[in-house]
């Protein structure tokens, strides 16, 4: 059983299109994340949701809109795709601790987005 | 802005050699994590250290958190080709794991 699963794994699309990436975790975790990994492998936080509520939005263009229909799902919708959006996008999850939130524990396999 | 700097950026060694990679910051973190990422996969959490000076061992891997909780090191003894991968450190501030930031990684290649 895959703990954090993302679909699709690969996505090639033209500039200007709108696309969505889906993420599901079966771990019962409270927090889910979206990270962007650029060509230099640098991982940057985009969004963090805790129990379906947005906790962090790290200066991401408003063309990116996360949606969490329930605690186990965090989808990412991207409008008007640009060449610079090409990257690998990772979903992750973590379980809250008694003292607060914990860092991302499980990552999905990633979605490689290529905008042409 | 909190930053984590990892060194070296790239390391190529022979099987059986020992190595140490470093993760440094001018900021204090409440915890620090090490992940390994293989091509086409997501990062896999190896360890979390939370106490200044803490040392954790995972088979041939030894992780240390600096006394001031600003830096960390990962030492691998007798490296094997299976250790090849991108090693990422990540730090969580006192405000919580939501704000975990990542270093740029050390790419390790172990030759047989």
PDB file of C-alpha atoms in Angstrom:
ATOM      1  CA  UNK A   1       0.000   0.000   0.000  1.00  0.00           C
ATOM      2  CA  UNK A   2       1.430   3.384  -1.009  1.00  0.00           C
ATOM      3  CA  UNK A   3       1.356   5.800   1.924  1.00  0.00           C
ATOM      4  CA  UNK A   4       1.254   9.006  -0.138  1.00  0.00           C
ATOM      5  CA  UNK A   5       0.199   8.693  -3.746  1.00  0.00           C
ATOM      6  CA  UNK A   6       0.203  11.369  -6.418  1.00  0.00           C
ATOM      7  CA  UNK A   7      -1.290  11.376  -9.874  1.00  0.00           C
ATOM      8  CA  UNK A   8      -0.213  11.816 -12.551  1.00  0.00           C
ATOM      9  CA  UNK A   9       3.483  10.952 -12.318  1.00  0.00           C
ATOM     10  CA  UNK A  10       4.246  12.812 -15.536  1.00  0.00           C
ATOM     11  CA  UNK A  11       2.400  15.774 -17.031  1.00  0.00           C
ATOM     12  CA  UNK A  12       3.337  17.519 -20.251  1.00  0.00           C
ATOM     13  CA  UNK A  13       1.191  20.449 -21.255  1.00  0.00           C
ATOM     14  CA  UNK A  14       1.220  23.664 -23.232  1.00  0.00           C
ATOM     15  CA  UNK A  15       1.605  27.174 -21.854  1.00  0.00           C
ATOM     16  CA  UNK A  16      -1.664  28.709 -20.843  1.00  0.00           C
ATOM     17  CA  UNK A  17      -3.402  25.461 -20.013  1.00  0.00           C
ATOM     18  CA  UNK A  18      -4.964  24.619 -16.627  1.00  0.00           C
ATOM     19  CA  UNK A  19      -4.012  21.363 -14.932  1.00  0.00           C
ATOM     20  CA  UNK A  20      -4.511  19.553 -11.630  1.00  0.00           C
ATOM     21  CA  UNK A  21      -2.375  17.189  -9.592  1.00  0.00           C
ATOM     22  CA  UNK A  22      -4.024  14.913  -7.051  1.00  0.00           C
ATOM     23  CA  UNK A  23      -2.613  13.635  -3.773  1.00  0.00           C
ATOM     24  CA  UNK A  24      -3.969  11.122  -1.303  1.00  0.00           C
ATOM     25  CA  UNK A  25      -2.507   9.771   1.925  1.00  0.00           C
ATOM     26  CA  UNK A  26      -3.757   6.656   3.709  1.00  0.00           C
ATOM     27  CA  UNK A  27      -1.809   7.218   6.917  1.00  0.00           C
ATOM     28  CA  UNK A  28      -4.435   9.157   8.827  1.00  0.00           C
ATOM     29  CA  UNK A  29      -2.039  12.114   9.080  1.00  0.00           C
ATOM     30  CA  UNK A  30      -3.302  15.563  10.029  1.00  0.00           C
ATOM     31  CA  UNK A  31      -1.020  17.675   7.855  1.00  0.00           C
ATOM     32  CA  UNK A  32      -0.355  17.623   4.134  1.00  0.00           C
ATOM     33  CA  UNK A  33       2.082  19.664   2.064  1.00  0.00           C
ATOM     34  CA  UNK A  34       2.936  20.630  -1.470  1.00  0.00           C
ATOM     35  CA  UNK A  35       6.605  21.144  -2.304  1.00  0.00           C
ATOM     36  CA  UNK A  36       8.217  22.244  -5.559  1.00  0.00           C
ATOM     37  CA  UNK A  37      11.619  20.805  -6.519  1.00  0.00           C
ATOM     38  CA  UNK A  38      13.481  22.748  -9.175  1.00  0.00           C
ATOM     39  CA  UNK A  39      16.108  21.530 -11.618  1.00  0.00           C
ATOM     40  CA  UNK A  40      18.804  21.991  -8.973  1.00  0.00           C
ATOM     41  CA  UNK A  41      16.897  19.658  -6.627  1.00  0.00           C
ATOM     42  CA  UNK A  42      16.023  22.443  -4.217  1.00  0.00           C
ATOM     43  CA  UNK A  43      12.798  21.638  -2.355  1.00  0.00           C
ATOM     44  CA  UNK A  44      10.633  24.626  -1.549  1.00  0.00           C
ATOM     45  CA  UNK A  45       7.438  24.581   0.493  1.00  0.00           C
ATOM     46  CA  UNK A  46       4.391  25.869  -1.341  1.00  0.00           C
ATOM     47  CA  UNK A  47       1.415  25.050   0.863  1.00  0.00           C
ATOM     48  CA  UNK A  48       0.637  23.297   4.096  1.00  0.00           C
ATOM     49  CA  UNK A  49      -2.800  22.138   5.213  1.00  0.00           C
ATOM     50  CA  UNK A  50      -3.742  20.949   8.676  1.00  0.00           C
ATOM     51  CA  UNK A  51      -7.067  19.135   9.024  1.00  0.00           C
ATOM     52  CA  UNK A  52      -8.281  20.658   5.739  1.00  0.00           C
ATOM     53  CA  UNK A  53      -7.302  24.194   6.736  1.00  0.00           C
ATOM     54  CA  UNK A  54      -4.630  26.224   4.965  1.00  0.00           C
ATOM     55  CA  UNK A  55      -1.733  26.877   7.318  1.00  0.00           C
ATOM     56  CA  UNK A  56       1.019  28.057   5.019  1.00  0.00           C
ATOM     57  CA  UNK A  57       1.027  29.762   1.642  1.00  0.00           C
ATOM     58  CA  UNK A  58       4.595  30.601   0.805  1.00  0.00           C
ATOM     59  CA  UNK A  59       4.456  33.460  -1.706  1.00  0.00           C
ATOM     60  CA  UNK A  60       3.131  31.219  -4.405  1.00  0.00           C
ATOM     61  CA  UNK A  61       1.443  32.918  -7.398  1.00  0.00           C
ATOM     62  CA  UNK A  62      -2.317  32.845  -7.084  1.00  0.00           C
ATOM     63  CA  UNK A  63      -2.434  30.758 -10.272  1.00  0.00           C
ATOM     64  CA  UNK A  64      -1.749  27.890  -7.857  1.00  0.00           C
ATOM     65  CA  UNK A  65      -4.773  26.900  -5.817  1.00  0.00           C
ATOM     66  CA  UNK A  66      -4.705  23.995  -3.375  1.00  0.00           C
ATOM     67  CA  UNK A  67      -7.896  22.241  -2.372  1.00  0.00           C
ATOM     68  CA  UNK A  68      -8.390  19.827   0.498  1.00  0.00           C
ATOM     69  CA  UNK A  69     -11.788  18.106   0.273  1.00  0.00           C
ATOM     70  CA  UNK A  70     -10.937  16.028   3.341  1.00  0.00           C
ATOM     71  CA  UNK A  71      -7.997  15.280   5.600  1.00  0.00           C
ATOM     72  CA  UNK A  72      -6.694  12.532   3.322  1.00  0.00           C
ATOM     73  CA  UNK A  73      -6.609  14.545   0.106  1.00  0.00           C
ATOM     74  CA  UNK A  74      -4.770  17.661  -1.020  1.00  0.00           C
ATOM     75  CA  UNK A  75      -5.035  18.553  -4.675  1.00  0.00           C
ATOM     76  CA  UNK A  76      -3.165  21.260  -6.542  1.00  0.00           C
ATOM     77  CA  UNK A  77      -4.758  23.160  -9.398  1.00  0.00           C
ATOM     78  CA  UNK A  78      -2.636  25.381 -11.609  1.00  0.00           C
ATOM     79  CA  UNK A  79      -4.141  27.965 -13.951  1.00  0.00           C
ATOM     80  CA  UNK A  80      -2.515  29.548 -16.999  1.00  0.00           C
ATOM     81  CA  UNK A  81       0.603  27.416 -16.861  1.00  0.00           C
ATOM     82  CA  UNK A  82       3.937  29.119 -17.582  1.00  0.00           C
ATOM     83  CA  UNK A  83       7.287  27.737 -18.701  1.00  0.00           C
ATOM     84  CA  UNK A  84       8.738  28.499 -15.259  1.00  0.00           C
ATOM     85  CA  UNK A  85       6.231  26.183 -13.633  1.00  0.00           C
ATOM     86  CA  UNK A  86       8.145  23.216 -15.031  1.00  0.00           C
ATOM     87  CA  UNK A  87       9.441  21.277 -12.017  1.00  0.00           C
ATOM     88  CA  UNK A  88       8.731  18.217  -9.922  1.00  0.00           C
ATOM     89  CA  UNK A  89       5.920  18.715  -7.443  1.00  0.00           C
ATOM     90  CA  UNK A  90       5.851  16.617  -4.286  1.00  0.00           C
ATOM     91  CA  UNK A  91       3.023  15.988  -1.907  1.00  0.00           C
ATOM     92  CA  UNK A  92       3.904  15.023   1.668  1.00  0.00           C
ATOM     93  CA  UNK A  93       2.193  14.326   4.961  1.00  0.00           C
ATOM     94  CA  UNK A  94       2.963  14.326   8.673  1.00  0.00           C
ATOM     95  CA  UNK A  95       1.214  13.554  11.938  1.00  0.00           C
ATOM     96  CA  UNK A  96       0.703  16.195  14.595  1.00  0.00           C
ATOM     97  CA  UNK A  97       2.567  15.657  17.848  1.00  0.00           C
ATOM     98  CA  UNK A  98       1.461  16.539  21.345  1.00  0.00           C
ATOM     99  CA  UNK A  99       3.701  19.586  21.253  1.00  0.00           C
ATOM    100  CA  UNK A 100       2.652  20.745  17.788  1.00  0.00           C
ATOM    101  CA  UNK A 101       3.227  19.920  14.175  1.00  0.00           C
ATOM    102  CA  UNK A 102       5.952  17.586  12.955  1.00  0.00           C
ATOM    103  CA  UNK A 103       7.983  17.934   9.756  1.00  0.00           C
ATOM    104  CA  UNK A 104       6.989  16.081   6.578  1.00  0.00           C
ATOM    105  CA  UNK A 105       7.439  12.365   7.178  1.00  0.00           C
ATOM    106  CA  UNK A 106       6.229  10.736   3.975  1.00  0.00           C
ATOM    107  CA  UNK A 107       6.534  12.032   0.440  1.00  0.00           C
ATOM    108  CA  UNK A 108       4.764  10.954  -2.697  1.00  0.00           C
ATOM    109  CA  UNK A 109       6.704   9.883  -5.783  1.00  0.00           C
ATOM    110  CA  UNK A 110       6.392  13.309  -7.334  1.00  0.00           C
ATOM    111  CA  UNK A 111       4.724  14.716 -10.430  1.00  0.00           C
ATOM    112  CA  UNK A 112       7.098  15.878 -13.129  1.00  0.00           C
ATOM    113  CA  UNK A 113       5.398  18.809 -14.824  1.00  0.00           C
ATOM    114  CA  UNK A 114       6.774  19.988 -18.149  1.00  0.00           C
ATOM    115  CA  UNK A 115       5.293  23.097 -19.712  1.00  0.00           C
ATOM    116  CA  UNK A 116       6.089  23.547 -23.393  1.00  0.00           C
TER     117      UNK A 116
ATOM    118  CA  UNK B   1      15.135  34.240   6.266  1.00  0.00           C
ATOM    119  CA  UNK B   2      16.360  30.900   7.535  1.00  0.00           C
ATOM    120  CA  UNK B   3      18.788  29.051   5.288  1.00  0.00           C
ATOM    121  CA  UNK B   4      20.409  25.646   5.435  1.00  0.00           C
ATOM    122  CA  UNK B   5      23.670  25.173   3.627  1.00  0.00           C
ATOM    123  CA  UNK B   6      24.870  21.692   2.795  1.00  0.00           C
ATOM    124  CA  UNK B   7      28.405  20.692   1.925  1.00  0.00           C
ATOM    125  CA  UNK B   8      29.818  19.267  -0.139  1.00  0.00           C
ATOM    126  CA  UNK B   9      27.344  19.635  -2.977  1.00  0.00           C
ATOM    127  CA  UNK B  10      28.708  16.560  -4.707  1.00  0.00           C
ATOM    128  CA  UNK B  11      30.774  13.639  -3.458  1.00  0.00           C
ATOM    129  CA  UNK B  12      32.087  10.658  -5.412  1.00  0.00           C
ATOM    130  CA  UNK B  13      33.890   7.942  -3.445  1.00  0.00           C
ATOM    131  CA  UNK B  14      34.908   4.313  -3.662  1.00  0.00           C
ATOM    132  CA  UNK B  15      33.004   1.553  -1.940  1.00  0.00           C
ATOM    133  CA  UNK B  16      34.326   1.028   1.576  1.00  0.00           C
ATOM    134  CA  UNK B  17      35.366   4.623   2.222  1.00  0.00           C
ATOM    135  CA  UNK B  18      34.002   6.756   5.044  1.00  0.00           C
ATOM    136  CA  UNK B  19      32.448  10.162   4.483  1.00  0.00           C
ATOM    137  CA  UNK B  20      30.835  13.049   6.306  1.00  0.00           C
ATOM    138  CA  UNK B  21      28.391  15.590   4.941  1.00  0.00           C
ATOM    139  CA  UNK B  22      27.430  18.769   6.697  1.00  0.00           C
ATOM    140  CA  UNK B  23      24.382  20.933   7.165  1.00  0.00           C
ATOM    141  CA  UNK B  24      24.912  24.431   8.563  1.00  0.00           C
ATOM    142  CA  UNK B  25      22.785  27.415   9.424  1.00  0.00           C
ATOM    143  CA  UNK B  26      22.992  30.646  11.375  1.00  0.00           C
ATOM    144  CA  UNK B  27      19.491  29.944  12.720  1.00  0.00           C
ATOM    145  CA  UNK B  28      18.410  27.729  15.584  1.00  0.00           C
ATOM    146  CA  UNK B  29      16.049  24.876  14.783  1.00  0.00           C
ATOM    147  CA  UNK B  30      13.799  22.949  17.132  1.00  0.00           C
ATOM    148  CA  UNK B  31      14.521  19.799  15.139  1.00  0.00           C
ATOM    149  CA  UNK B  32      16.504  18.759  12.128  1.00  0.00           C
ATOM    150  CA  UNK B  33      15.784  15.987   9.671  1.00  0.00           C
ATOM    151  CA  UNK B  34      17.861  14.027   7.161  1.00  0.00           C
ATOM    152  CA  UNK B  35      16.273  12.525   4.041  1.00  0.00           C
ATOM    153  CA  UNK B  36      17.604  10.459   1.167  1.00  0.00           C
ATOM    154  CA  UNK B  37      16.169  10.857  -2.308  1.00  0.00           C
ATOM    155  CA  UNK B  38      16.768   8.525  -5.228  1.00  0.00           C
ATOM    156  CA  UNK B  39      16.130   9.472  -8.876  1.00  0.00           C
ATOM    157  CA  UNK B  40      12.442   9.515  -9.756  1.00  0.00           C
ATOM    158  CA  UNK B  41      11.364   9.118  -6.143  1.00  0.00           C
ATOM    159  CA  UNK B  42      10.328  11.329  -3.258  1.00  0.00           C
ATOM    160  CA  UNK B  43      12.601  11.989  -0.272  1.00  0.00           C
ATOM    161  CA  UNK B  44      12.604   9.301   2.399  1.00  0.00           C
ATOM    162  CA  UNK B  45      12.968  10.401   6.004  1.00  0.00           C
ATOM    163  CA  UNK B  46      16.018   8.819   7.644  1.00  0.00           C
ATOM    164  CA  UNK B  47      16.138  10.495  11.037  1.00  0.00           C
ATOM    165  CA  UNK B  48      14.955  13.408  13.165  1.00  0.00           C
ATOM    166  CA  UNK B  49      17.201  14.927  15.833  1.00  0.00           C
ATOM    167  CA  UNK B  50      15.739  17.255  18.430  1.00  0.00           C
ATOM    168  CA  UNK B  51      18.236  17.729  21.274  1.00  0.00           C
ATOM    169  CA  UNK B  52      21.438  19.746  21.008  1.00  0.00           C
ATOM    170  CA  UNK B  53      24.404  17.348  20.888  1.00  0.00           C
ATOM    171  CA  UNK B  54      22.178  14.380  20.105  1.00  0.00           C
ATOM    172  CA  UNK B  55      23.723  11.483  18.190  1.00  0.00           C
ATOM    173  CA  UNK B  56      21.614   8.889  16.407  1.00  0.00           C
ATOM    174  CA  UNK B  57      22.777   5.811  14.575  1.00  0.00           C
ATOM    175  CA  UNK B  58      21.059   4.002  11.756  1.00  0.00           C
ATOM    176  CA  UNK B  59      23.202   0.992  10.797  1.00  0.00           C
ATOM    177  CA  UNK B  60      26.293   2.546   9.133  1.00  0.00           C
ATOM    178  CA  UNK B  61      24.884   6.083   9.278  1.00  0.00           C
ATOM    179  CA  UNK B  62      25.592   8.367  12.245  1.00  0.00           C
ATOM    180  CA  UNK B  63      23.725  11.640  12.613  1.00  0.00           C
ATOM    181  CA  UNK B  64      24.709  14.405  14.997  1.00  0.00           C
ATOM    182  CA  UNK B  65      22.869  17.586  15.960  1.00  0.00           C
ATOM    183  CA  UNK B  66      25.095  20.473  16.959  1.00  0.00           C
ATOM    184  CA  UNK B  67      25.086  21.648  20.575  1.00  0.00           C
ATOM    185  CA  UNK B  68      23.574  24.985  19.569  1.00  0.00           C
ATOM    186  CA  UNK B  69      20.990  23.284  17.288  1.00  0.00           C
ATOM    187  CA  UNK B  70      22.222  25.235  14.264  1.00  0.00           C
ATOM    188  CA  UNK B  71      24.025  22.488  12.398  1.00  0.00           C
ATOM    189  CA  UNK B  72      24.193  18.773  11.818  1.00  0.00           C
ATOM    190  CA  UNK B  73      26.402  16.145  10.256  1.00  0.00           C
ATOM    191  CA  UNK B  74      25.839  12.772   8.639  1.00  0.00           C
ATOM    192  CA  UNK B  75      28.686  10.284   8.735  1.00  0.00           C
ATOM    193  CA  UNK B  76      28.600   7.100   6.659  1.00  0.00           C
ATOM    194  CA  UNK B  77      30.996   4.295   7.513  1.00  0.00           C
ATOM    195  CA  UNK B  78      32.164   1.885   4.817  1.00  0.00           C
ATOM    196  CA  UNK B  79      29.968   3.361   2.104  1.00  0.00           C
ATOM    197  CA  UNK B  80      28.245   0.979  -0.289  1.00  0.00           C
ATOM    198  CA  UNK B  81      26.835   1.554  -3.793  1.00  0.00           C
ATOM    199  CA  UNK B  82      23.358   1.322  -2.260  1.00  0.00           C
ATOM    200  CA  UNK B  83      24.105   4.523  -0.322  1.00  0.00           C
ATOM    201  CA  UNK B  84      24.158   6.476  -3.591  1.00  0.00           C
ATOM    202  CA  UNK B  85      21.576   9.226  -3.618  1.00  0.00           C
ATOM    203  CA  UNK B  86      20.752  12.826  -2.767  1.00  0.00           C
ATOM    204  CA  UNK B  87      20.980  13.534   0.960  1.00  0.00           C
ATOM    205  CA  UNK B  88      18.816  16.418   2.112  1.00  0.00           C
ATOM    206  CA  UNK B  89      18.809  18.068   5.487  1.00  0.00           C
ATOM    207  CA  UNK B  90      15.766  19.977   6.662  1.00  0.00           C
ATOM    208  CA  UNK B  91      15.167  22.152   9.686  1.00  0.00           C
ATOM    209  CA  UNK B  92      11.979  22.916  11.580  1.00  0.00           C
ATOM    210  CA  UNK B  93      11.769  26.208  13.487  1.00  0.00           C
ATOM    211  CA  UNK B  94      10.159  26.682  16.882  1.00  0.00           C
ATOM    212  CA  UNK B  95       6.963  27.752  15.130  1.00  0.00           C
ATOM    213  CA  UNK B  96       6.410  24.178  14.020  1.00  0.00           C
ATOM    214  CA  UNK B  97       6.980  21.505  11.423  1.00  0.00           C
ATOM    215  CA  UNK B  98       4.747  23.354   8.968  1.00  0.00           C
ATOM    216  CA  UNK B  99       7.641  25.689   8.275  1.00  0.00           C
ATOM    217  CA  UNK B 100      10.292  23.033   7.628  1.00  0.00           C
ATOM    218  CA  UNK B 101      12.898  24.260   5.160  1.00  0.00           C
ATOM    219  CA  UNK B 102      15.296  22.175   3.088  1.00  0.00           C
ATOM    220  CA  UNK B 103      18.925  22.494   2.173  1.00  0.00           C
ATOM    221  CA  UNK B 104      20.010  22.075  -1.447  1.00  0.00           C
ATOM    222  CA  UNK B 105      21.349  18.567  -0.796  1.00  0.00           C
ATOM    223  CA  UNK B 106      24.555  16.584  -1.157  1.00  0.00           C
ATOM    224  CA  UNK B 107      24.660  14.234  -4.092  1.00  0.00           C
ATOM    225  CA  UNK B 108      26.617  11.105  -3.150  1.00  0.00           C
ATOM    226  CA  UNK B 109      27.900   8.568  -5.644  1.00  0.00           C
ATOM    227  CA  UNK B 110      29.535   5.415  -4.336  1.00  0.00           C
ATOM    228  CA  UNK B 111      31.491   3.464  -6.911  1.00  0.00           C
ATOM    229  CA  UNK B 112      31.786  -0.303  -6.684  1.00  0.00           C
TER     230      UNK B 112
END
